[in-house]
Short mmCIF file of C-alpha atoms in Angstrom, two decimals:
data_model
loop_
_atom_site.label_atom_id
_atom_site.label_comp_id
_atom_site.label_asym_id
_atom_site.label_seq_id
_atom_site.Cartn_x
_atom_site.Cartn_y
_atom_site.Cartn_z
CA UNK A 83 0.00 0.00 0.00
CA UNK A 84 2.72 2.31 0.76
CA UNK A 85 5.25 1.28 -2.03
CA UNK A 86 2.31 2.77 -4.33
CA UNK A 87 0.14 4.77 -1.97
CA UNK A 88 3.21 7.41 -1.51
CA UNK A 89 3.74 8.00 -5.16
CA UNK A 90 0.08 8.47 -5.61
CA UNK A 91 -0.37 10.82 -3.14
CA UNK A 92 2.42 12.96 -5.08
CA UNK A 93 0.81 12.49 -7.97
CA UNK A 94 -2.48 13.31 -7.26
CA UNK A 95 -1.38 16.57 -4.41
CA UNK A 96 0.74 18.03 -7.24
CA UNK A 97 -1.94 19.85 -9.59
CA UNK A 98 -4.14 21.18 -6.22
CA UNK A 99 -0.68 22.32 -4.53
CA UNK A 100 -0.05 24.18 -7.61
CA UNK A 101 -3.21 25.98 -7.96
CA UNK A 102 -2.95 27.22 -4.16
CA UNK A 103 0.34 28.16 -4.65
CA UNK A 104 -0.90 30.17 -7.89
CA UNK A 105 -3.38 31.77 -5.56
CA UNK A 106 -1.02 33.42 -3.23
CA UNK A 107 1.05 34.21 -5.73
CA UNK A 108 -2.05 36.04 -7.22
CA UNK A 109 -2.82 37.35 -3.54
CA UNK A 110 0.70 39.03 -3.63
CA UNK A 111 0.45 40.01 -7.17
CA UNK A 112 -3.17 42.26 -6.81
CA UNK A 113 -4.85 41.80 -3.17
CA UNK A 114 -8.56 40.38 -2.88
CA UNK A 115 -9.20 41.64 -7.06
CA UNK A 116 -6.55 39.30 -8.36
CA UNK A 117 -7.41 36.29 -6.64
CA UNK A 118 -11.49 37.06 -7.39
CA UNK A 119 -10.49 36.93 -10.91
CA UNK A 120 -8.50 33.90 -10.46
CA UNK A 121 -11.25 32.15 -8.13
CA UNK A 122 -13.80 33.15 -11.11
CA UNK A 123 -11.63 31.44 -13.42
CA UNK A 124 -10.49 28.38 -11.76
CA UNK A 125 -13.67 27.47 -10.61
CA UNK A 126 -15.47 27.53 -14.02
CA UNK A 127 -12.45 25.48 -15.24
CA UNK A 128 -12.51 22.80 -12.86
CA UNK A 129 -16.14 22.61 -12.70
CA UNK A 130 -15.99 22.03 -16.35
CA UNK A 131 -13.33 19.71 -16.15
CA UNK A 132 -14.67 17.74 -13.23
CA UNK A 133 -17.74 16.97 -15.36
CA UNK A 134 -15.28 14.22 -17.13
CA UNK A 135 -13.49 12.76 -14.17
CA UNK A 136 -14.25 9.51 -15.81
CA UNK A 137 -11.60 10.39 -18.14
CA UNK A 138 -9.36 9.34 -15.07
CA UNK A 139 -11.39 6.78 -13.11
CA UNK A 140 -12.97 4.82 -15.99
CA UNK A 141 -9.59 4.05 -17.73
CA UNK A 142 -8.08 3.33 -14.82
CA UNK A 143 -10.32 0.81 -12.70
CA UNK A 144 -10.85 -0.91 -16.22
CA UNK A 145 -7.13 -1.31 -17.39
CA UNK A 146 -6.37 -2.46 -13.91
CA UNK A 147 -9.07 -4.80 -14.05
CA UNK A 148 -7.94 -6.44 -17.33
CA UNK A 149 -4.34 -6.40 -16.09
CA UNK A 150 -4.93 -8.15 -13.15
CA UNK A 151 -6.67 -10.73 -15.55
CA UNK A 152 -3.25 -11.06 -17.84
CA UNK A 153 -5.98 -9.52 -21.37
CA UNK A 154 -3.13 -7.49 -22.33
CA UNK A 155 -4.66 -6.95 -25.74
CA UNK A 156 -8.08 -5.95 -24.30
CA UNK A 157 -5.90 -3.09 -22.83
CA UNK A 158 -4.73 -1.86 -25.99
CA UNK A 159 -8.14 -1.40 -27.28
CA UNK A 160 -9.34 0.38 -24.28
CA UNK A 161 -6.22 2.74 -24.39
CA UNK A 162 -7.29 4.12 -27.71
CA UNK A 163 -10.56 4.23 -27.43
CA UNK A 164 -9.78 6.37 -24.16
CA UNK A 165 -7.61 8.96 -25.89
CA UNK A 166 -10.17 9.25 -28.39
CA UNK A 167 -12.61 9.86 -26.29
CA UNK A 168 -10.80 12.39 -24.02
CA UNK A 169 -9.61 14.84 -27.08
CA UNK A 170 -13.36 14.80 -28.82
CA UNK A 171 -14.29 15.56 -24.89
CA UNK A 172 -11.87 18.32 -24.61
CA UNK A 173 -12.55 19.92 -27.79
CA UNK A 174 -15.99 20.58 -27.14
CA UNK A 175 -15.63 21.39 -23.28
CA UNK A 176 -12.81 24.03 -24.31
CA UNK A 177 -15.02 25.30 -26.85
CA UNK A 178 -18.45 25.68 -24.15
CA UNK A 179 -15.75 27.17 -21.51
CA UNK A 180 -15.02 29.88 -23.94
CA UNK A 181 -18.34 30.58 -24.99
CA UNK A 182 -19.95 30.75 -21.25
CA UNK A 183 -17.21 32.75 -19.57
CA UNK A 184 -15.98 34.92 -22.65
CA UNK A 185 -18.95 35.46 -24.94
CA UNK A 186 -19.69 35.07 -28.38
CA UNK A 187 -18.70 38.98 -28.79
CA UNK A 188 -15.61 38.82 -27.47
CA UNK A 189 -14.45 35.41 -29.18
CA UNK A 190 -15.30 37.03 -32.55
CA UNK A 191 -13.77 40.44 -31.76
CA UNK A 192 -9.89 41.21 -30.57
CA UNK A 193 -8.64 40.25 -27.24
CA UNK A 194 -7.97 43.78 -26.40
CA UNK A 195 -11.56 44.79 -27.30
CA UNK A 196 -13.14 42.47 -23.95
CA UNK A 197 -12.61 45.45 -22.04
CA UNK A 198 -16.01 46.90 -23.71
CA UNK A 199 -17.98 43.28 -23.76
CA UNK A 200 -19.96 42.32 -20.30
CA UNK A 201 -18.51 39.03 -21.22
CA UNK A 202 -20.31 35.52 -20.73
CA UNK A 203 -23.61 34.21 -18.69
CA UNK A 204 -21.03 32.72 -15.82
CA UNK A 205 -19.75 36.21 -15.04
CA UNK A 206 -22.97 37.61 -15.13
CA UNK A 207 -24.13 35.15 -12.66
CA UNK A 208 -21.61 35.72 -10.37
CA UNK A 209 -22.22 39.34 -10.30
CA UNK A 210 -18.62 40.20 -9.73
CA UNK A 211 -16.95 43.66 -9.96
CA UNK A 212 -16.25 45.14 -13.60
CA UNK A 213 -12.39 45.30 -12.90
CA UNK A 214 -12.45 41.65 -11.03
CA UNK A 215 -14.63 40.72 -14.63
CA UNK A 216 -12.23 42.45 -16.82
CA UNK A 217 -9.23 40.72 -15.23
CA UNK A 218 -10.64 36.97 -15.18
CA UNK A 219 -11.53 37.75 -19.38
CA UNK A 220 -7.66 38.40 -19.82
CA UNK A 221 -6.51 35.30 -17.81
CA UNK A 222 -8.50 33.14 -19.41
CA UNK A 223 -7.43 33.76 -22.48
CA UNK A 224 -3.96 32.69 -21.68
CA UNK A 225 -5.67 29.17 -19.98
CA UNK A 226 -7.65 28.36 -23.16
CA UNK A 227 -4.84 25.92 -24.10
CA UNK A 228 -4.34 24.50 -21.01
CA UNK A 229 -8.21 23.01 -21.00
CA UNK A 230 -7.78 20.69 -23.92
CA UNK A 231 -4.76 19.29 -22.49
CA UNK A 232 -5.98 18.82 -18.73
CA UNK A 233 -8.32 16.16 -20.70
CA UNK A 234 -5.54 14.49 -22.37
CA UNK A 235 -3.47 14.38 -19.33
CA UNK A 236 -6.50 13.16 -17.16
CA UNK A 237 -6.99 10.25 -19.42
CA UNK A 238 -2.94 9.24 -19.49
CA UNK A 239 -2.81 9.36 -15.93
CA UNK A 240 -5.64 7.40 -15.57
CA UNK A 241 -4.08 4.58 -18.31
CA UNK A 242 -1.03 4.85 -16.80
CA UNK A 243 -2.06 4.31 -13.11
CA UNK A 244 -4.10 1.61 -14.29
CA UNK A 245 -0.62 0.11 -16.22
CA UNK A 246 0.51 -0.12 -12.33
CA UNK A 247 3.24 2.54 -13.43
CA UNK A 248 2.71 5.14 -10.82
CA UNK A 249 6.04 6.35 -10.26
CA UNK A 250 6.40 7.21 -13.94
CA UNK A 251 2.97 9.23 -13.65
CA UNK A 252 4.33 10.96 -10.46
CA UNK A 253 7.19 12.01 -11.85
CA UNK A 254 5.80 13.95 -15.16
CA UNK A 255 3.15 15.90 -13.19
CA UNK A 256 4.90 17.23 -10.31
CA UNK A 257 7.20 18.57 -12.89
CA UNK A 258 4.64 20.09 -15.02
CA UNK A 259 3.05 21.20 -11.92
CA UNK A 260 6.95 22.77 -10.61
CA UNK A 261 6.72 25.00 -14.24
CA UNK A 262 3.67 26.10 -13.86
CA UNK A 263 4.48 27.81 -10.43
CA UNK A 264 7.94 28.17 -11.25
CA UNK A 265 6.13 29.98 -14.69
CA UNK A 266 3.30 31.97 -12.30
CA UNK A 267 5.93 33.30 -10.14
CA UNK A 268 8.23 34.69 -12.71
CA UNK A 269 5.49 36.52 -14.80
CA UNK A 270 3.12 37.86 -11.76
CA UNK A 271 5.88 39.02 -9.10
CA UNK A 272 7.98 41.27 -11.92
CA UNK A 273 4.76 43.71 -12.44
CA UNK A 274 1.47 44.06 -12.28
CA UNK A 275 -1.28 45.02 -14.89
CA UNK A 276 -3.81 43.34 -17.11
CA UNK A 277 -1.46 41.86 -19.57
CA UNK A 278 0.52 40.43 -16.86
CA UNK A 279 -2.65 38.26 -16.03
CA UNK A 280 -2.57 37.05 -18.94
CA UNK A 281 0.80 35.43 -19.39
CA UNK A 282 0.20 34.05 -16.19
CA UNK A 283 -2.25 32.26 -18.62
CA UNK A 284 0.45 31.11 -20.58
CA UNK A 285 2.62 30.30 -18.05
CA UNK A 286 0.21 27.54 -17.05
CA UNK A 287 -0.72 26.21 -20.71
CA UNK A 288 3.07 26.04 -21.64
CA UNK A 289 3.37 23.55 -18.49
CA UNK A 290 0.50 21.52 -19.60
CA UNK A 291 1.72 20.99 -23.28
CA UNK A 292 5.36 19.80 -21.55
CA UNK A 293 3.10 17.21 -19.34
CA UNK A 294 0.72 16.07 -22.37
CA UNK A 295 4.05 15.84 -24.92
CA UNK A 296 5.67 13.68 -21.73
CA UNK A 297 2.28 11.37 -21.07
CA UNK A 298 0.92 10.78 -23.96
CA UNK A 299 3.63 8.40 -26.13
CA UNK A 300 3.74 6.66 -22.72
CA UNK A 301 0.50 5.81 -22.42
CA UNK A 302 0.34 4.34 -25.76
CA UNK A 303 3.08 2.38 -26.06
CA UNK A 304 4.05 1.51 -22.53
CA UNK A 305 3.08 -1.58 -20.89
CA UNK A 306 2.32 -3.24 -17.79
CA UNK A 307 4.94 -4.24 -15.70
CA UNK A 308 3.88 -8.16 -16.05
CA UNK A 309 3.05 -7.78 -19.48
CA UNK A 310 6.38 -6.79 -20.28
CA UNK A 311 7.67 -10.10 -18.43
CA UNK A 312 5.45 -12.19 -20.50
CA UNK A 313 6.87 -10.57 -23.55
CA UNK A 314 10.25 -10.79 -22.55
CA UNK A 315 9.58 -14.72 -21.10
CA UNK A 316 7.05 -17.20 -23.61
CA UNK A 317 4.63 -14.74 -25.24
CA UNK A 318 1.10 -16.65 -26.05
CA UNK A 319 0.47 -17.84 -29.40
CA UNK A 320 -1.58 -15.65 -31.68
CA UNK A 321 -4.49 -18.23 -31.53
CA UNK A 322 -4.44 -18.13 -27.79
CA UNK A 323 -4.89 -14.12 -27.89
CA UNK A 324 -7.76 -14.42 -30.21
CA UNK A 325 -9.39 -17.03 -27.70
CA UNK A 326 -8.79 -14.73 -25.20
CA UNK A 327 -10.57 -11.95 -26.68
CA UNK A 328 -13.52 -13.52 -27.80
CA UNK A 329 -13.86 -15.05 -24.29
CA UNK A 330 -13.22 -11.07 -22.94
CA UNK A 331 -13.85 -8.95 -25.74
CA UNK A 332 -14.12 -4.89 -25.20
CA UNK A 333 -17.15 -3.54 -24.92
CA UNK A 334 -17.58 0.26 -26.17
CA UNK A 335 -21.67 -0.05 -24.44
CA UNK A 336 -19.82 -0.97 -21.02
CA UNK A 337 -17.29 1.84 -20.99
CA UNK A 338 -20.07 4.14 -22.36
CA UNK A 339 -22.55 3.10 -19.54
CA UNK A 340 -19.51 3.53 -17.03
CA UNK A 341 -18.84 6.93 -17.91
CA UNK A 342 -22.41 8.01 -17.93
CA UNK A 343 -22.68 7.01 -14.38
CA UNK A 344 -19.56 8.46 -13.37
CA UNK A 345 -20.99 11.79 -15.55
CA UNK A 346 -24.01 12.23 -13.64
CA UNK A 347 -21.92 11.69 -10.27
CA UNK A 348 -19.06 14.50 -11.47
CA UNK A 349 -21.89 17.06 -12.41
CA UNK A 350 -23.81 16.60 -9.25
CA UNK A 351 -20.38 16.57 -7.45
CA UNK A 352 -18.51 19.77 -9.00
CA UNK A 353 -22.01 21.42 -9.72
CA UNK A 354 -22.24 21.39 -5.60
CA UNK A 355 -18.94 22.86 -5.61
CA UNK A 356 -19.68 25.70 -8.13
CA UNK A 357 -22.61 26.51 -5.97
CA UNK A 358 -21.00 27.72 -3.09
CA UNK A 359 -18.40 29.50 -5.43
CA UNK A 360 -21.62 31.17 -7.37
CA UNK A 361 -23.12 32.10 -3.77
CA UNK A 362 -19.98 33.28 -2.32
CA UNK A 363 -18.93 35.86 -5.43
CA UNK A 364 -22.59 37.32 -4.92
CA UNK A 365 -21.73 38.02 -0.75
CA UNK A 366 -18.79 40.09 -1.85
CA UNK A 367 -15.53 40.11 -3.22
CA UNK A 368 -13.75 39.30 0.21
CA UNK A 369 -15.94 36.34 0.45
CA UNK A 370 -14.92 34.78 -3.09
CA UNK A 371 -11.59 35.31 -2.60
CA UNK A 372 -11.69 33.51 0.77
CA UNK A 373 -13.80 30.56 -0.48
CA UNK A 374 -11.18 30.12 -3.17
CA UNK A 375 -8.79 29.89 -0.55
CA UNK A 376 -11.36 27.08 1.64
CA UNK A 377 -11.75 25.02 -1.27
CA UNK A 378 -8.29 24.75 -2.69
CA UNK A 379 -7.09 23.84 0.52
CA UNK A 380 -9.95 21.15 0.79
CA UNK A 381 -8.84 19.93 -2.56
CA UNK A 382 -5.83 19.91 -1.94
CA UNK A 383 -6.51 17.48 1.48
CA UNK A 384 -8.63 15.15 -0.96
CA UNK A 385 -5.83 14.71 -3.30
CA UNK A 386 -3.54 14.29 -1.02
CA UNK A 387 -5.39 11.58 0.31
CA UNK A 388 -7.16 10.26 -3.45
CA UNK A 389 -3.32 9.01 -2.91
CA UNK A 390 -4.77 6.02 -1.10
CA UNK A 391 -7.51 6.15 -3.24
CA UNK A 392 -5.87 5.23 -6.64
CA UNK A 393 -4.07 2.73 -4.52
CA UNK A 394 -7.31 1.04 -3.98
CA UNK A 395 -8.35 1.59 -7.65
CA UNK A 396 -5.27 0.40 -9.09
CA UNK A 397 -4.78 -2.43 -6.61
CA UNK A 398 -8.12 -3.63 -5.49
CA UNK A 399 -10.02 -3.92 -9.36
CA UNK A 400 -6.52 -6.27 -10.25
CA UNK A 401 -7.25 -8.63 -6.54
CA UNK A 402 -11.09 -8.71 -8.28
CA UNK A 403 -9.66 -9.83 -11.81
CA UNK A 404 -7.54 -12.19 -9.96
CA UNK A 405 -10.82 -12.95 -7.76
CA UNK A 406 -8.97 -12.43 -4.26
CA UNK A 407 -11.88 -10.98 -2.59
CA UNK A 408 -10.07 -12.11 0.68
CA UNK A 409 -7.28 -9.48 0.01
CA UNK A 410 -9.68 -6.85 -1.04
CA UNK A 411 -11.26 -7.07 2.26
CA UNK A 412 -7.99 -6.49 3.86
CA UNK A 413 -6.92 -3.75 1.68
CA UNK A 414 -10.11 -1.91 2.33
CA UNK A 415 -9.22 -1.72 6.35
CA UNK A 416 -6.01 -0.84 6.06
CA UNK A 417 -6.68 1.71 3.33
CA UNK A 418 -9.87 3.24 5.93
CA UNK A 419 -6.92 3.21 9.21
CA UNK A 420 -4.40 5.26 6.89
CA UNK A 421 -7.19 7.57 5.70
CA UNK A 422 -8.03 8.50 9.07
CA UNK A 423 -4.71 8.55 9.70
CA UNK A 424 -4.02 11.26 7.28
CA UNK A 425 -6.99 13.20 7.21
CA UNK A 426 -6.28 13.53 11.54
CA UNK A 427 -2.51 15.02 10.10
CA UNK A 428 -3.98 17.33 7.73
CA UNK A 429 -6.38 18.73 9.92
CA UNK A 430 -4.12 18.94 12.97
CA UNK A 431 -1.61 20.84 10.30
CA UNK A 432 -4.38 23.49 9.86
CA UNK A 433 -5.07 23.89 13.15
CA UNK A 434 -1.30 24.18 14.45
CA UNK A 435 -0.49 26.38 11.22
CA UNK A 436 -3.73 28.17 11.06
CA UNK A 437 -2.13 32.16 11.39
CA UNK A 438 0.86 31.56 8.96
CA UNK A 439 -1.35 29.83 6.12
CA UNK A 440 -4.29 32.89 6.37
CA UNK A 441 -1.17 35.43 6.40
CA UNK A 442 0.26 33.55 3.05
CA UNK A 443 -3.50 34.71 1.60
CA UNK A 444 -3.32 38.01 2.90
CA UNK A 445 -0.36 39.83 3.11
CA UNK A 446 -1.81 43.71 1.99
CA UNK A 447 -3.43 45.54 4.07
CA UNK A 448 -6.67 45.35 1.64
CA UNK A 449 -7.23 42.00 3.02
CA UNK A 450 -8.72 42.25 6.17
CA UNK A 451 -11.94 41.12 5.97
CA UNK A 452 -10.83 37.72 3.46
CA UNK A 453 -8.46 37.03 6.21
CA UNK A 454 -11.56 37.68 8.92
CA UNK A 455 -13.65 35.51 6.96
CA UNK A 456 -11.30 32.87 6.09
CA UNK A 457 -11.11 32.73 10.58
CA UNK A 458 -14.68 32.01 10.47
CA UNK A 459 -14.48 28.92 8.33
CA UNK A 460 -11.38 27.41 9.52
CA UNK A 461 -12.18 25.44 12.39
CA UNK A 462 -14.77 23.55 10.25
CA UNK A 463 -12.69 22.74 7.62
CA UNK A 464 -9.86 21.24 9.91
CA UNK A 465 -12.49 18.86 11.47
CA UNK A 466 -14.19 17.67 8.56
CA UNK A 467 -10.68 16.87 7.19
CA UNK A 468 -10.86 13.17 8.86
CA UNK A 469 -14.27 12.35 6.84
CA UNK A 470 -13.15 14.19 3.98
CA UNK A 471 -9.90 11.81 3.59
CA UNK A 472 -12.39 8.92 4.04
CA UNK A 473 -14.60 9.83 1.55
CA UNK A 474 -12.08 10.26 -0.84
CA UNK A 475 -10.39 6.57 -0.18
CA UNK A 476 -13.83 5.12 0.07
CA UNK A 477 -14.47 6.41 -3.74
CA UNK A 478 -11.41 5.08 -5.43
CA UNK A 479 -12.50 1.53 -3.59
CA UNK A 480 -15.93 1.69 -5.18
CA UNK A 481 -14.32 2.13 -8.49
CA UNK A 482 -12.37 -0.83 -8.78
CA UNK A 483 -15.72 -2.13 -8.05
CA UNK A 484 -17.02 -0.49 -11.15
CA UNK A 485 -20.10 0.56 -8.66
CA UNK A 486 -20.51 3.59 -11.03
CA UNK A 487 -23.95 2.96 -10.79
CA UNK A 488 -24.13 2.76 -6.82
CA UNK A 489 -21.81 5.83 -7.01
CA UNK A 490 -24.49 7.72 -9.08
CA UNK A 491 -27.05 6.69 -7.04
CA UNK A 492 -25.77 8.36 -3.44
CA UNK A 493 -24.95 11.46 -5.16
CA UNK A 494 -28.17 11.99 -6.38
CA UNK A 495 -29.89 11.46 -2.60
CA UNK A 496 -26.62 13.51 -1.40
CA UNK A 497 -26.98 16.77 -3.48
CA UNK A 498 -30.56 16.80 -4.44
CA UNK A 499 -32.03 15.39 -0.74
CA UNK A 500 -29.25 17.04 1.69
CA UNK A 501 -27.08 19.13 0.25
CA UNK A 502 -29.54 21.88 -1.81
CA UNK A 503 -31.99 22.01 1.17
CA UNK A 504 -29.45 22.44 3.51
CA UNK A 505 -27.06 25.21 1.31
CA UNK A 506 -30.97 26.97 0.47
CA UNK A 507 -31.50 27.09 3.96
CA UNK A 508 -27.61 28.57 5.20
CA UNK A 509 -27.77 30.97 2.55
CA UNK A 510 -31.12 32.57 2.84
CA UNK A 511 -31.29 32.62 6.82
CA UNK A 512 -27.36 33.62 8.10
CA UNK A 513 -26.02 34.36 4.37
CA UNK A 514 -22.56 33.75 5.57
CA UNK A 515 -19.28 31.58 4.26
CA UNK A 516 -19.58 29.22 6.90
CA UNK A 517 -23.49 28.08 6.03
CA UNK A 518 -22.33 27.39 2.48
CA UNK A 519 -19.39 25.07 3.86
CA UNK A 520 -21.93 23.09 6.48
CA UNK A 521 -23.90 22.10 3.61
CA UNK A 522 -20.58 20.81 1.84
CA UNK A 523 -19.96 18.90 5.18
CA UNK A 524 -23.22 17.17 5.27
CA UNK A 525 -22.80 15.85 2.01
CA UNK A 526 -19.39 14.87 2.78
CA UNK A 527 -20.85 12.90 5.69
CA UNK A 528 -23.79 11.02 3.73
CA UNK A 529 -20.96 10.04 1.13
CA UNK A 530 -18.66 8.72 3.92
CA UNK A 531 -21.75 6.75 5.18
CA UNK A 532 -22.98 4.86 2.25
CA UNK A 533 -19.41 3.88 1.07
CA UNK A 534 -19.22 2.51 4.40
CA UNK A 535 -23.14 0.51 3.90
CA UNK A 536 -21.53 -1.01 0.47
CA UNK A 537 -18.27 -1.87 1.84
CA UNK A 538 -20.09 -3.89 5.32
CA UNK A 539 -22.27 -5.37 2.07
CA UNK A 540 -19.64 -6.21 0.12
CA UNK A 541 -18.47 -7.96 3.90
CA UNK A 542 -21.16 -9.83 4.58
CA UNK A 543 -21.26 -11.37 1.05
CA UNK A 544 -17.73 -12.63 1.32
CA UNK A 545 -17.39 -13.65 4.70
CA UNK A 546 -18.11 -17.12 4.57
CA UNK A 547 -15.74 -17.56 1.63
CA UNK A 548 -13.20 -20.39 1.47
CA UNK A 549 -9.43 -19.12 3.32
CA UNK A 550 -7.29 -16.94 1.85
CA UNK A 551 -4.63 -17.96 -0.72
CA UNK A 552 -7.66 -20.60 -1.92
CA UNK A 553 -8.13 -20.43 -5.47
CA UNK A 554 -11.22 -18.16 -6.58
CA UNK A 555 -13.22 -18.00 -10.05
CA UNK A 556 -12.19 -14.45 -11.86
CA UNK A 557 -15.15 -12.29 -11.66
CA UNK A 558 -15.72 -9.09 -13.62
CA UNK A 559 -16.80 -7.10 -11.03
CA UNK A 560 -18.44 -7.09 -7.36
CA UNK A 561 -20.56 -9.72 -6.84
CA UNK A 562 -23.36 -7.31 -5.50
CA UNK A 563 -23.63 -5.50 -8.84
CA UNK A 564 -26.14 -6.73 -11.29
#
């Protein structure tokens, strides 16, 4: 768990610690207005983005699945069919980005004519400030190629990870992720004006094209660890690999119905998310800018811990290929005790920390109230940091279920049955930060709570099983999935 659960957590802790880094470096750069045009940005993108996660998951509990059932060839076929699916994805998400944020007028006219255009619906609804508007048109500009790439390098990670080659992965995006602070930093702290915002822009999308130019050859033509054995010891007979893919063959309908579920759970997921950014840019400037800083330190937390999560993707969907339910039972305790574990260290961190990390927000003087704000908020988000680390490891374990389905499911009861009444209810009665983030707790808490139902399900339906290191029949997925 730890040989790949480290790795992953660098991996997966290397994009958020970027963006917060970005942030401060915006909070240094312009005060409260820089990092409201940032926040207006950022959150559009990775709502966007998020939409897709199955670009990552899908891929990844699937290859892992077939590789822990030796159908090498039924990997190549999903590989490509991945990639293809991730740059028709990006395309048209890059191209609905621009639209929604930027406006048909401005697309058509000259960059430096935005300053006249109200620009799209999404900064309309967020009714923020004319220069906090003008500012997020600018840096997005310089992001637009950055959002086609994010979905290549989602769905490479995700092959790669599921190729059991998670050190490689690691490796490539913590450096893209060094340039694009390293590239942040050297534009926004030499001077400050509008067309410095925007090569912060391109700061960012030159890192992602050095990632994407890294991941993607790798994807496609590197194998799995124990593939490359079998090629290297007796490879099977071409008539063998033909029996084995009629007896497995890939199905397109399977992956589709996969990523529909896992659609439907990103939109309700990232929508929720949005929400309290939406809410919190109409309380204020101040209040965007600290919810910006709330939830990139509360992504940051998850992906730290989604660390453990990909190890239970990665590992636990190969034990189910192999049929070594045994061992996925004991992987799902010990990947629960290190959760807790490190969702207790992360929250203690904030705690112990909490002055110096507000101060790294808001060092001008403008700042006082996003740093009074931020106060408000805090204690909540250290203590929900134990659940939220559970939640997170919980997920990845339900994918190399493939419970997409079940996944869809609890999000739907989540957000529509707890999580709308209850943000409808802060927002209209106290209209404060910390209503918006209870409501984000509560759903963090029902999540928690049904992964927990499925995995005591998946329990009972396997405790009566022969001992371990018994042979077991190769299923496809859980047994408690249709």
């Amino acid at each position: 768990i730890l040989r790949n659960g480290i790795p992953s957590i660098l991996n997966n802790a290397a994009a958020p610690t970027a963006l917060l880094l970005n942030l401060a470096i915006f909070s240094r750069a312009g005060g409260p207005t820089w990092m409201a045009a940032y926040a207006a940005v950022q959150s559009t993108v990775a709502f966007c983005q998020g939409m897709f996660n199955f670009l990552l998951y899908v891929p990844m509990a699937q290859i892992a699945h077939a590789v822990g059932q030796k159908r090498h060839q039924e990997v190549k076929s999903r590989v490509m069919f991945a990639l293809f699916t991730g740059i028709v994805l990006g395309v048209i998400c890059t191209a609905c980005l621009c639209w929604s944020v930027l406006g048909w007028s401005c697309l058509v006219g000259a960059r430096t004519d935005c300053s006249t255009k109200s620009g799209g619906f999404v900064l309309q609804i967020m009714n923020i400030a004319r220069d906090v508007r003008l500012l997020a048109v600018f840096y997005l500009w310089g992001r637009i190629p950055s959002i086609l790439l994010v979905f290549v390098n989602r769905v490479c990670t995700g092959i790669l990870v599921g190729k059991q080659r998670v050190q490689l992965v690691t490796s490539i995006n913590v450096l893209t992720s060094v340039l694009d602070v390293f590239g942040n930093a050297t534009v926004l702290l030499l001077r400050q004006n509008q067309g410095t915002i925007f090569q912060a822009g391109l700061a960012t999308s030159a890192a992602t094209i050095v990632g994407t130019v890294l991941l993607l050859p790798l994807s496609i033509y590197l194998a799995a660890p124990n593939a490359e054995a079998k090629e290297h010891g007796n490879a099977p007979t071409a008539s063998r690999m033909e029996e084995e893919e009629e007896e497995h063959p890939f199905s397109v309908l399977e992956f589709i119905s996969s990523s529909l579920n896992m659609i439907a759970r990103s939109i309700l997921l990232q929508g929720a998310v949005y929400a309290l950014s939406i809410l919190a840019s109409r309380m204020g400037t101040p209040v965007l800018a600290a919810n910006q800083v709330v939830t990139q330190l509360w992504t940051l937390i998850s992906f730290c811990c989604d660390g453990f999560a990909d190890v239970g993707t990665m590992v636990g969907a190969r034990l189910l290929g192999a049929g070594k339910h045994k061992q996925v039972m004991i992987l799902t305790r010990r990947l629960f005790f290190f959760a807790v574990m490190a969702g207790t260290a992360c929250g203690s961190v904030l705690l112990l920390f909490q002055d110096s990390i507000i101060d790294s927000f808001t060092a001008t003087d403008a700042n006082d109230d996003t740093k009074t704000i931020l106060r408000s908020v805090w204690m909540l988000t250290a203590l929900m940091q134990p659940v939220n680390a559970l939640v997170f490891v919980s997920d990845g374990l339900l994918f190399a279920h493939q419970a997409f389905g079940f996944i869809r499911n609890l999000m739907l009861i989540g957000v529509l049955g707890i999580f709308v009444p209850s943000l409808w209810l802060g927002y209209s009665t106290t209209d404060t930060l910390l209503a918006l983030w209870i409501a984000k707790s509560l759903l963090s808490f029902w999540r928690c709570l049904a992964a927990f139902y499925f995995c005591w399900m998946y329990q009972r339906e396997h405790c009566n099983e022969s001992a371990p290191g018994e042979d077991m029949v190769p299923t496809e997925r859980s047994t408690l999935l249709p």
